[in-house]
Amino acid sequence: MAFYTGLVLDYLKNYMKTRLSYRSDFWIEVLSDLLFNGLNLFFILVVFQHTQLIGEWNEQQVLFVYGYFMVPFGIFSAFFSLWGFTERYIVKGEMDRILTRPAYNLVQLMLENMDPSSLFSALTGFLIMMYSWSHLGLTLSWYDPLVLIVLVAGSIMIYGGIYIFFIATSFFSDSPTGILPLIYNLQNYGRYPMTIYNRLLGFLLTWVLPFGFVGFFPAAYFLDRANWGGFALLTPLVGLVFLAFGLTVWNIGVKRYRGAGS
């Protein structure tokens, strides 16, 4: 543990040194992320100019779900930015270098590609949650902050398990699958209440690719605890299952890897 803690700190130091050398690039990246999230937020606000409810959910409740959705995704994106994994590490053979390092290969990849600027998105999401919370008049129990941490951790594990699995498929194919953009678009359904979708899509987003647990279900724990509280607490369990599955496929893929060749 001490080894990995030191490794994370060293990479963070190098990241900050690099970013401080090009400060404008850093703030432009942060601003672009905030603008992207702002457009999504603007879309929700525009929708509620034409309707009072989406399903049975009002504007502040949907904003709360969206705010929660941003928190785990912002944290996940900060430490798991591997969108170009296939091209860089499989096709160009940089995976060979990773496998010579003493750290666990997946941890090494995460550290090399970390993007802490995405944490601003998580912070923005948390502020949106607090804003909606105050307007909804929700009560705060002493254990709610602890529950929030557990739920966010579960959501991050779900992201990790799903994306690790699909990235690991690169070990079994000689060319990029192009599946990640589709998964990225599909995950955005998790920022809206699952009850507005039909049964087939709801089942897909709950049990097959459980993006309902990265936004709606955990947020519903605080919004409607009587009806959704127990189900929302499945989030960390679902996260552990999918993360374990993703890591298993990843480890099998790494063993199958034979290098980029000549």
Short mmCIF file of C-alpha atoms in Angstrom, two decimals:
data_model
loop_
_atom_site.label_atom_id
_atom_site.label_comp_id
_atom_site.label_asym_id
_atom_site.label_seq_id
_atom_site.Cartn_x
_atom_site.Cartn_y
_atom_site.Cartn_z
CA MET A 1 0.00 0.00 0.00
CA ALA A 2 2.82 2.40 0.84
CA PHE A 3 4.41 1.66 -2.54
CA TYR A 4 1.25 2.53 -4.48
CA THR A 5 0.55 5.60 -2.34
CA GLY A 6 4.01 6.93 -3.10
CA LEU A 7 3.55 6.10 -6.77
CA VAL A 8 0.27 8.02 -6.96
CA LEU A 9 1.83 11.04 -5.24
CA ASP A 10 4.81 10.99 -7.62
CA TYR A 11 2.56 10.90 -10.66
CA LEU A 12 0.41 13.70 -9.27
CA LYS A 13 3.52 15.82 -8.72
CA ASN A 14 4.66 15.21 -12.29
CA TYR A 15 1.17 16.00 -13.57
CA MET A 16 1.07 19.32 -11.70
CA LYS A 17 4.58 20.26 -12.90
CA THR A 18 3.52 19.62 -16.49
CA ARG A 19 0.25 21.49 -16.14
CA LEU A 20 1.87 24.46 -14.41
CA SER A 21 4.18 24.77 -17.39
CA TYR A 22 1.16 25.10 -19.67
CA ARG A 23 -1.44 26.66 -17.39
CA SER A 24 -3.66 27.96 -20.17
CA ASP A 25 -4.08 24.44 -21.58
CA PHE A 26 -5.12 23.17 -18.17
CA TRP A 27 -7.79 25.84 -17.64
CA ILE A 28 -9.04 25.52 -21.22
CA GLU A 29 -9.51 21.79 -20.61
CA VAL A 30 -11.36 22.48 -17.34
CA LEU A 31 -13.52 25.10 -19.04
CA SER A 32 -14.39 22.79 -21.93
CA ASP A 33 -15.51 20.08 -19.48
CA LEU A 34 -17.65 22.56 -17.56
CA LEU A 35 -19.19 23.90 -20.76
CA PHE A 36 -20.06 20.39 -21.90
CA ASN A 37 -21.75 19.65 -18.58
CA GLY A 38 -23.38 23.07 -18.72
CA LEU A 39 -24.98 22.23 -22.06
CA ASN A 40 -26.44 19.04 -20.59
CA LEU A 41 -27.75 21.02 -17.65
CA PHE A 42 -29.19 23.65 -20.00
CA PHE A 43 -31.01 20.90 -21.90
CA ILE A 44 -32.73 19.74 -18.69
CA LEU A 45 -33.74 23.30 -17.82
CA VAL A 46 -35.17 23.85 -21.31
CA VAL A 47 -37.21 20.64 -21.10
CA PHE A 48 -38.80 21.79 -17.85
CA GLN A 49 -39.83 25.05 -19.48
CA HIS A 50 -42.38 22.96 -21.39
CA THR A 51 -43.46 20.43 -18.77
CA GLN A 52 -43.85 20.18 -14.99
CA LEU A 53 -42.81 16.55 -14.70
CA ILE A 54 -40.78 13.92 -16.51
CA GLY A 55 -42.61 10.78 -15.53
CA GLU A 56 -43.31 11.45 -11.87
CA TRP A 57 -40.12 13.46 -11.30
CA ASN A 58 -39.98 17.25 -11.05
CA GLU A 59 -37.22 19.62 -12.16
CA GLN A 60 -35.27 19.70 -8.89
CA GLN A 61 -35.36 15.92 -8.55
CA VAL A 62 -34.02 15.44 -12.09
CA LEU A 63 -31.32 18.02 -11.39
CA PHE A 64 -30.37 16.12 -8.24
CA VAL A 65 -30.04 12.88 -10.24
CA TYR A 66 -27.90 14.68 -12.83
CA GLY A 67 -25.71 16.20 -10.12
CA TYR A 68 -25.12 12.80 -8.54
CA PHE A 69 -24.35 11.32 -11.98
CA MET A 70 -21.55 13.86 -12.45
CA VAL A 71 -19.83 13.04 -9.15
CA PRO A 72 -18.75 9.40 -9.72
CA PHE A 73 -18.14 9.97 -13.43
CA GLY A 74 -15.89 12.96 -12.73
CA ILE A 75 -13.84 10.96 -10.21
CA PHE A 76 -13.70 7.94 -12.52
CA SER A 77 -12.60 10.05 -15.50
CA ALA A 78 -9.86 11.69 -13.43
CA PHE A 79 -8.12 8.38 -12.79
CA PHE A 80 -9.20 6.21 -15.70
CA SER A 81 -8.77 8.05 -18.98
CA LEU A 82 -7.95 5.17 -21.34
CA TRP A 83 -10.03 6.07 -24.38
CA GLY A 84 -7.07 5.53 -26.76
CA PHE A 85 -5.87 2.31 -25.15
CA THR A 86 -6.11 0.08 -28.22
CA GLU A 87 -4.28 2.39 -30.58
CA ARG A 88 -1.54 3.39 -28.16
CA TYR A 89 -0.90 0.29 -26.11
CA ILE A 90 -1.91 -2.60 -28.37
CA VAL A 91 -1.36 -1.40 -31.95
CA LYS A 92 1.76 0.65 -31.14
CA GLY A 93 3.01 -1.88 -28.62
CA GLU A 94 3.39 0.32 -25.54
CA MET A 95 1.84 -2.45 -23.47
CA ASP A 96 5.26 -4.12 -23.67
CA ARG A 97 6.73 -1.26 -21.65
CA ILE A 98 3.91 -1.37 -19.10
CA LEU A 99 4.49 -5.06 -18.41
CA THR A 100 8.12 -4.40 -17.45
CA ARG A 101 7.12 -2.07 -14.62
CA PRO A 102 6.89 -3.33 -11.00
CA ALA A 103 3.40 -1.91 -10.40
CA TYR A 104 0.26 -3.83 -11.37
CA ASN A 105 -0.19 -3.16 -15.08
CA LEU A 106 -3.69 -1.65 -14.85
CA VAL A 107 -2.64 0.69 -12.05
CA GLN A 108 0.36 1.77 -14.13
CA LEU A 109 -1.93 2.54 -17.07
CA MET A 110 -4.31 4.54 -14.90
CA LEU A 111 -1.49 6.62 -13.43
CA GLU A 112 0.01 7.35 -16.84
CA ASN A 113 -3.31 8.61 -18.17
CA MET A 114 -4.80 10.35 -15.14
CA ASP A 115 -6.66 13.60 -15.74
CA PRO A 116 -7.32 15.31 -12.38
CA SER A 117 -8.98 18.26 -14.15
CA SER A 118 -12.08 16.04 -14.42
CA LEU A 119 -12.48 16.42 -10.66
CA PHE A 120 -13.94 19.86 -11.36
CA SER A 121 -16.88 18.10 -13.00
CA ALA A 122 -17.36 16.03 -9.85
CA LEU A 123 -17.27 19.20 -7.75
CA THR A 124 -19.83 20.84 -10.03
CA GLY A 125 -22.09 17.82 -9.71
CA PHE A 126 -21.86 17.96 -5.92
CA LEU A 127 -22.80 21.66 -5.96
CA ILE A 128 -25.81 20.89 -8.17
CA MET A 129 -26.85 18.23 -5.65
CA MET A 130 -26.59 20.70 -2.79
CA TYR A 131 -28.59 23.29 -4.72
CA SER A 132 -31.37 20.82 -5.48
CA TRP A 133 -31.28 19.45 -1.93
CA SER A 134 -31.98 22.90 -0.50
CA HIS A 135 -34.90 23.47 -2.89
CA LEU A 136 -36.41 20.04 -2.26
CA GLY A 137 -36.29 20.48 1.50
CA LEU A 138 -34.80 17.03 2.08
CA THR A 139 -33.84 16.03 5.60
CA LEU A 140 -30.25 15.11 6.37
CA SER A 141 -29.51 12.20 8.71
CA TRP A 142 -26.13 11.87 10.40
CA TYR A 143 -25.28 8.79 8.34
CA ASP A 144 -26.26 10.25 4.93
CA PRO A 145 -22.74 11.55 4.11
CA LEU A 146 -21.34 8.07 4.81
CA VAL A 147 -24.03 6.48 2.64
CA LEU A 148 -23.23 8.96 -0.13
CA ILE A 149 -19.55 7.98 -0.04
CA VAL A 150 -20.42 4.27 -0.22
CA LEU A 151 -22.86 4.82 -3.09
CA VAL A 152 -20.39 6.95 -5.05
CA ALA A 153 -17.70 4.29 -4.52
CA GLY A 154 -20.12 1.66 -5.84
CA SER A 155 -20.91 3.77 -8.90
CA ILE A 156 -17.21 4.26 -9.63
CA MET A 157 -16.67 0.50 -9.42
CA ILE A 158 -19.48 -0.03 -11.94
CA TYR A 159 -17.83 2.41 -14.33
CA GLY A 160 -14.51 0.68 -13.76
CA GLY A 161 -15.85 -2.83 -14.28
CA ILE A 162 -17.70 -1.99 -17.50
CA TYR A 163 -14.90 0.01 -19.11
CA ILE A 164 -12.15 -2.38 -18.02
CA PHE A 165 -14.12 -5.21 -19.62
CA PHE A 166 -14.57 -3.43 -22.95
CA ILE A 167 -10.98 -2.17 -23.02
CA ALA A 168 -9.77 -5.71 -22.26
CA THR A 169 -11.48 -6.94 -25.44
CA SER A 170 -8.59 -5.25 -27.28
CA PHE A 171 -6.39 -8.16 -26.19
CA PHE A 172 -8.61 -10.51 -28.17
CA SER A 173 -8.80 -8.44 -31.36
CA ASP A 174 -6.16 -7.01 -33.68
CA SER A 175 -8.13 -3.85 -34.40
CA PRO A 176 -10.08 -1.32 -32.32
CA THR A 177 -13.68 -2.39 -31.80
CA GLY A 178 -15.11 1.14 -31.66
CA ILE A 179 -17.47 0.03 -28.89
CA LEU A 180 -16.37 2.62 -26.31
CA PRO A 181 -18.15 5.62 -27.93
CA LEU A 182 -21.37 3.58 -27.94
CA ILE A 183 -20.94 2.68 -24.26
CA TYR A 184 -20.15 6.31 -23.45
CA ASN A 185 -23.39 7.44 -25.09
CA LEU A 186 -25.36 4.68 -23.40
CA GLN A 187 -24.09 5.62 -19.94
CA ASN A 188 -25.72 9.04 -20.30
CA TYR A 189 -29.11 7.38 -19.88
CA GLY A 190 -28.12 6.93 -16.24
CA ARG A 191 -28.48 10.64 -15.57
CA TYR A 192 -32.27 10.44 -15.96
CA PRO A 193 -34.86 8.51 -13.91
CA MET A 194 -35.07 4.86 -14.98
CA THR A 195 -38.83 4.94 -14.65
CA ILE A 196 -39.19 7.05 -17.82
CA TYR A 197 -37.77 4.26 -20.03
CA ASN A 198 -39.57 1.19 -21.36
CA ARG A 199 -39.08 -2.16 -19.64
CA LEU A 200 -36.49 -3.50 -22.07
CA LEU A 201 -34.24 -0.46 -21.81
CA GLY A 202 -34.81 -0.30 -18.07
CA PHE A 203 -33.72 -3.93 -17.70
CA LEU A 204 -30.63 -3.31 -19.86
CA LEU A 205 -29.62 -0.26 -17.81
CA THR A 206 -30.22 -2.05 -14.52
CA TRP A 207 -28.76 -5.54 -14.91
CA VAL A 208 -26.81 -5.84 -18.20
CA LEU A 209 -24.97 -2.51 -18.37
CA PRO A 210 -26.08 -1.15 -14.99
CA PHE A 211 -25.74 2.56 -15.67
CA GLY A 212 -28.90 3.08 -13.67
CA PHE A 213 -26.68 2.53 -10.62
CA VAL A 214 -24.31 5.35 -11.57
CA GLY A 215 -27.01 8.00 -11.45
CA PHE A 216 -30.66 7.39 -10.80
CA PHE A 217 -30.82 4.56 -8.24
CA PRO A 218 -28.25 5.99 -5.78
CA ALA A 219 -29.75 9.47 -6.13
CA ALA A 220 -33.24 8.03 -5.54
CA TYR A 221 -32.03 6.83 -2.14
CA PHE A 222 -32.10 10.45 -1.00
CA LEU A 223 -35.10 11.54 -3.08
CA ASP A 224 -37.57 8.77 -2.25
CA ARG A 225 -36.06 6.56 0.40
CA ALA A 226 -39.30 4.73 1.14
CA ASN A 227 -39.62 3.34 -2.38
CA TRP A 228 -36.02 3.21 -3.61
CA GLY A 229 -33.81 3.17 -0.52
CA GLY A 230 -33.33 -0.59 -0.26
CA PHE A 231 -32.76 -1.07 -3.98
CA ALA A 232 -30.29 1.84 -4.11
CA LEU A 233 -28.13 0.14 -1.45
CA LEU A 234 -27.41 -2.62 -3.98
CA THR A 235 -25.08 -0.13 -5.75
CA PRO A 236 -21.83 -1.18 -3.99
CA LEU A 237 -22.70 -4.88 -4.43
CA VAL A 238 -23.35 -4.41 -8.15
CA GLY A 239 -20.12 -2.42 -8.34
CA LEU A 240 -18.08 -5.20 -6.74
CA VAL A 241 -19.57 -7.83 -9.07
CA PHE A 242 -18.91 -5.88 -12.26
CA LEU A 243 -15.45 -4.73 -11.17
CA ALA A 244 -14.46 -8.31 -10.32
CA PHE A 245 -15.75 -9.48 -13.71
CA GLY A 246 -13.92 -6.70 -15.56
CA LEU A 247 -10.65 -7.41 -13.75
CA THR A 248 -10.96 -11.14 -14.46
CA VAL A 249 -11.36 -10.53 -18.19
CA TRP A 250 -8.49 -8.01 -18.07
CA ASN A 251 -6.11 -10.46 -16.38
CA ILE A 252 -7.00 -13.17 -18.90
CA GLY A 253 -6.37 -10.69 -21.71
CA VAL A 254 -2.97 -9.66 -20.32
CA LYS A 255 -1.89 -13.30 -20.16
CA ARG A 256 -2.96 -13.69 -23.78
CA TYR A 257 -1.01 -10.60 -24.90
CA ARG A 258 2.06 -11.50 -26.97
CA GLY A 259 3.43 -8.07 -27.90
CA ALA A 260 3.06 -5.87 -30.95
CA GLY A 261 5.35 -7.97 -33.13
CA SER A 262 7.63 -6.66 -35.83
#
